[in-house]
XYZ file of C-alpha atoms in Angstrom:
344
model
C 0.067 -0.033 0.082
C 1.226 3.510 -0.822
C 2.179 5.499 2.177
C 2.586 9.102 3.327
C 3.040 11.355 6.270
C -0.858 11.599 6.121
C -2.066 8.188 5.757
C -0.894 5.452 8.156
C -1.868 1.837 9.293
C -2.426 -1.075 6.970
C -5.240 -2.824 5.364
C -4.878 -6.211 7.372
C -5.150 -5.693 11.137
C -5.989 -2.026 11.468
C -7.884 0.689 9.519
C -5.641 3.171 7.958
C -5.680 6.763 9.401
C -5.950 10.120 7.571
C -4.824 13.149 9.379
C -7.276 15.757 8.177
C -5.530 18.961 9.253
C -2.312 17.720 7.621
C -3.888 16.612 4.430
C -5.555 20.159 4.264
C -2.221 21.681 4.880
C -0.359 19.773 2.192
C -3.205 20.356 -0.419
C -2.801 24.110 0.125
C 0.828 23.787 -0.286
C 0.715 21.762 -3.437
C 2.712 18.906 -1.783
C -0.079 16.333 -1.268
C 0.508 13.947 -4.431
C 1.752 11.033 -2.171
C -1.102 11.324 0.406
C -3.828 11.767 -2.450
C -2.476 8.364 -3.950
C -2.593 6.859 -0.676
C -6.185 8.128 -0.171
C -7.135 6.854 -3.628
C -5.871 3.195 -2.955
C -7.568 2.971 0.536
C -10.930 3.959 -0.869
C -10.598 1.588 -3.766
C -9.120 -1.464 -1.682
C -11.105 -1.142 1.598
C -13.308 1.732 1.548
C -12.910 2.509 5.512
C -10.456 4.595 7.364
C -10.443 6.881 10.290
C -9.958 10.580 10.363
C -7.834 12.439 12.809
C -7.684 16.083 13.729
C -10.935 16.877 12.007
C -11.903 19.830 14.201
C -15.182 18.296 15.520
C -13.789 17.081 18.805
C -15.433 19.575 21.315
C -18.677 19.630 19.360
C -18.701 15.712 19.500
C -18.455 15.716 23.170
C -21.471 17.932 23.685
C -23.472 15.694 21.232
C -22.702 12.626 23.296
C -23.868 14.426 26.497
C -27.120 15.310 24.901
C -27.437 11.878 23.459
C -27.093 10.388 26.928
C -29.592 12.598 28.226
C -32.149 11.866 25.489
C -31.809 8.009 25.921
C -32.029 8.361 29.716
C -35.774 10.003 29.350
C -38.767 8.136 30.435
C -39.783 5.854 27.547
C -43.108 7.809 27.115
C -41.254 10.996 26.453
C -38.927 9.369 23.786
C -42.156 7.936 22.329
C -43.778 11.248 21.988
C -40.989 11.916 19.326
C -41.500 8.600 17.357
C -40.698 8.584 13.867
C -44.175 7.445 13.031
C -45.116 10.872 14.085
C -42.882 12.740 11.457
C -43.856 13.162 7.727
C -40.187 13.144 6.698
C -39.043 10.139 8.617
C -37.289 11.818 11.652
C -37.600 10.886 15.385
C -37.160 8.039 17.764
C -37.178 4.465 16.819
C -37.536 1.835 19.783
C -35.451 -1.463 20.320
C -36.171 -4.049 17.723
C -38.178 -1.991 15.383
C -35.319 -1.894 12.802
C -34.529 -5.058 10.879
C -31.257 -6.029 8.936
C -30.925 -9.030 7.256
C -34.296 -10.401 8.553
C -33.015 -10.137 12.023
C -34.180 -7.442 14.478
C -31.422 -4.892 15.552
C -30.598 -4.575 19.373
C -30.685 -0.823 19.068
C -32.627 2.355 19.771
C -32.351 5.309 17.433
C -32.980 9.049 17.228
C -33.149 10.439 13.484
C -32.704 13.994 12.347
C -31.431 15.800 9.436
C -30.893 19.213 8.000
C -33.933 21.434 8.715
C -35.803 23.102 6.014
C -39.469 24.783 5.887
C -42.000 22.134 6.307
C -44.134 21.275 3.100
C -47.790 22.030 3.461
C -50.240 19.520 2.322
C -50.678 21.171 -1.181
C -46.927 20.986 -1.781
C -46.748 17.391 -0.730
C -49.568 16.367 -3.105
C -48.001 18.340 -5.897
C -44.574 16.544 -5.231
C -46.347 13.120 -5.278
C -48.291 14.064 -8.541
C -44.939 14.918 -10.110
C -43.358 11.697 -8.795
C -40.965 14.038 -6.920
C -41.206 11.790 -3.666
C -37.735 12.982 -2.555
C -39.163 16.274 -1.469
C -40.939 14.543 1.267
C -37.659 13.882 2.843
C -37.264 17.889 3.524
C -38.692 19.433 6.663
C -38.220 19.916 10.317
C -36.693 17.657 13.078
C -38.841 16.252 16.044
C -37.240 17.198 19.385
C -38.354 16.493 23.113
C -40.503 19.398 24.003
C -39.093 19.119 27.632
C -35.587 19.834 26.297
C -36.285 23.570 25.818
C -34.361 23.556 22.595
C -31.053 22.940 23.951
C -30.636 19.558 22.189
C -31.872 20.912 19.054
C -29.301 23.649 18.992
C -26.429 21.463 19.780
C -27.376 18.646 17.211
C -28.194 21.040 14.460
C -24.884 22.724 14.987
C -22.954 19.294 14.976
C -24.690 18.117 11.779
C -23.647 21.315 9.897
C -20.186 21.262 10.899
C -19.861 17.565 10.274
C -21.424 18.054 6.831
C -18.910 20.626 6.165
C -16.011 18.471 6.835
C -17.620 15.557 4.723
C -17.931 17.900 1.865
C -14.278 19.098 2.211
C -13.191 15.284 2.403
C -15.260 14.623 -0.719
C -13.266 17.547 -2.603
C -10.110 15.647 -1.416
C -11.382 12.369 -2.794
C -12.207 14.064 -6.124
C -8.555 15.312 -6.389
C -7.358 11.755 -5.480
C -9.295 10.324 -8.332
C -7.681 12.911 -10.696
C -11.237 14.546 -11.024
C -12.112 18.297 -10.924
C -12.148 19.358 -7.109
C -15.751 19.885 -7.177
C -16.958 16.810 -9.100
C -19.021 15.753 -5.962
C -19.022 19.044 -3.929
C -20.804 20.814 -6.523
C -23.933 18.835 -6.010
C -23.930 19.744 -2.390
C -25.615 23.015 -2.070
C -24.936 25.473 0.783
C -27.047 25.285 4.083
C -27.902 28.457 5.357
C -30.690 27.621 7.991
C -33.961 26.084 8.551
C -36.044 28.895 7.195
C -34.582 28.895 3.528
C -35.638 26.561 0.844
C -32.835 24.273 -0.277
C -32.233 20.962 -2.010
C -29.242 20.350 0.465
C -29.579 17.098 2.286
C -27.722 15.311 5.093
C -28.876 13.022 8.114
C -27.604 12.040 11.442
C -28.487 9.225 13.874
C -28.082 8.891 17.527
C -27.507 5.371 18.316
C -27.690 3.416 21.623
C -26.852 -0.314 21.554
C -28.069 -1.869 25.075
C -25.562 -4.175 26.804
C -25.684 -7.694 26.040
C -26.853 -10.383 28.571
C -23.627 -11.375 30.814
C -24.362 -15.130 30.008
C -24.657 -14.692 26.212
C -21.791 -16.458 24.241
C -20.087 -14.833 21.357
C -22.042 -16.990 18.891
C -25.290 -15.900 20.399
C -24.595 -12.086 20.500
C -27.615 -9.939 19.455
C -27.004 -7.835 16.452
C -26.789 -4.174 17.026
C -27.025 -3.867 13.278
C -26.404 -6.642 11.057
C -24.105 -6.736 7.978
C -24.915 -4.001 5.554
C -23.395 -1.142 3.338
C -24.528 2.283 3.590
C -26.760 3.618 0.828
C -25.270 7.111 0.270
C -22.183 9.050 -0.484
C -20.137 9.283 2.625
C -20.565 8.522 6.424
C -18.580 10.030 9.292
C -19.072 8.066 12.491
C -18.190 9.209 15.992
C -18.125 6.537 18.853
C -17.723 6.077 22.286
C -14.984 3.707 23.862
C -17.109 0.713 24.058
C -16.137 -0.967 20.575
C -18.221 -3.203 18.709
C -17.752 -1.862 15.074
C -16.697 -4.742 12.572
C -15.544 -4.066 8.969
C -15.421 -6.811 6.462
C -11.973 -7.005 4.817
C -11.442 -7.895 1.006
C -10.607 -11.542 2.034
C -13.966 -11.891 3.841
C -12.396 -11.557 7.370
C -14.086 -9.249 9.772
C -11.812 -6.679 11.284
C -12.819 -5.202 14.935
C -12.224 -1.440 14.773
C -10.533 -0.301 17.911
C -12.546 2.457 19.362
C -11.157 5.954 19.330
C -13.243 8.811 20.826
C -11.069 11.612 19.185
C -11.260 10.257 15.614
C -13.992 9.598 13.096
C -14.415 6.513 11.272
C -15.022 7.094 7.436
C -16.825 4.895 5.009
C -18.627 5.097 1.609
C -22.083 4.009 0.509
C -23.367 2.389 -2.508
C -24.181 5.740 -4.221
C -20.579 6.830 -4.326
C -19.555 3.305 -5.458
C -21.932 3.574 -8.311
C -20.924 7.195 -8.898
C -17.398 6.348 -9.257
C -17.985 3.465 -11.662
C -17.581 0.889 -8.858
C -14.044 2.204 -8.081
C -14.704 3.547 -4.495
C -15.886 0.690 -2.257
C -19.073 0.738 -0.158
C -17.756 -1.981 2.383
C -19.997 -4.294 4.447
C -19.971 -3.677 8.105
C -21.827 -4.595 11.424
C -22.116 -3.818 14.808
C -22.371 -5.863 18.112
C -22.205 -4.355 21.465
C -19.299 -6.389 23.297
C -20.138 -5.205 26.814
C -22.529 -6.783 29.212
C -22.322 -3.725 31.506
C -22.348 -0.652 29.292
C -24.478 0.585 26.482
C -22.590 1.489 23.218
C -23.239 5.006 21.784
C -22.488 6.188 18.357
C -23.475 9.266 15.979
C -23.072 8.574 12.230
C -23.537 11.648 9.984
C -24.677 10.792 6.335
C -23.278 13.334 3.997
C -25.461 13.371 0.837
C -25.725 15.176 -2.482
C -28.748 17.529 -2.927
C -32.219 15.713 -3.284
C -32.183 16.682 -7.105
C -29.048 15.273 -7.894
C -29.002 12.634 -10.779
C -26.065 10.393 -10.193
C -24.476 8.845 -13.286
C -21.415 6.727 -13.323
C -18.223 8.934 -14.032
C -15.477 7.853 -16.476
C -12.328 7.609 -14.463
C -8.986 7.661 -15.600
C -6.564 4.642 -15.524
C -4.292 4.706 -12.400
C -0.748 3.019 -13.297
C -0.398 2.051 -9.599
C -3.527 0.016 -9.505
C -3.556 -3.796 -9.377
C -7.059 -4.624 -9.793
C -6.106 -8.260 -10.346
C -5.001 -8.376 -6.747
C -7.936 -6.523 -5.542
C -10.419 -8.971 -7.059
C -8.442 -12.012 -5.983
C -8.637 -10.859 -2.415
C -12.354 -10.951 -2.565
C -14.305 -14.126 -1.718
C -16.746 -15.545 -4.283
C -19.577 -14.476 -1.965
C -18.478 -10.738 -1.878
C -18.324 -10.620 -5.688
C -21.831 -12.236 -5.932
C -23.098 -9.592 -3.458
C -21.589 -6.766 -5.525
C -23.165 -8.314 -8.819
C -26.587 -8.501 -7.075
C -26.420 -4.772 -6.055
C -25.356 -3.398 -9.211
C -26.323 -5.835 -11.907
């Protein structure tokens, strides 16, 4: 694997790491060629890495405090924000309601997104008539009334900041792929606040995985979330120190990602894999809470293009340092079958 001062680690026992502040400095100075090559190979060969010095550390701590307070609320107060009460699929989901791979997930969730003006009934009807169902994803979040707005302010601010980091990272990825810097970011409109109409879109989840039963063997662990790939562009995941995230390596083995509360875990979704003509990998991953004492908390931010974006596979250049034969040989037959089933 190509290495540089910015990208460290390996693709076998530990995820590589990208120093975001250093990468930004190198790009500004015009000295980032080696780092961008290393970033491209990571995105092509494993599709996961950790991001250090991203600038969200203080905001992240405040979000985790707010999340702990939310999940500690009486169940009836959480239920008052249930996703079923939201016309745009935001709010609380109780343990076991979500299913992955035909198995109930052992987690509870709070979903939110960039806030925009709520569609009135006439606008919803016209969107449906025009088959613009994506417009129904816009609107307001649903926060606990007893919170007095504190949670809303913290979470909305973090989402906007994290989205900005994700968009900047997409620009660096475009440079790594030898595309125009704004190849992806031009499809991510500026977000200026909840009272302004925009096609900009991003989502965030607060997730609590309860402790496992103490007597449960590893073979009987309840899945926090089963094996899956994310569906969108790019995910920035903040976690606590409990652990439990597992990433499927190209050879089919599962890598347990060591928890790091100061770094973010970055991975890519099916949309970006398709957009890059299957070059950037959307890698399967899963979560089990390894603790029988503590809940596991995590906050993924899903950075997406505008809701009006039409995604078409890009024609990428040939990269002389690629060994696609080795990349394919490292995948199992089952993995190749899964990719074929996803994209045809």
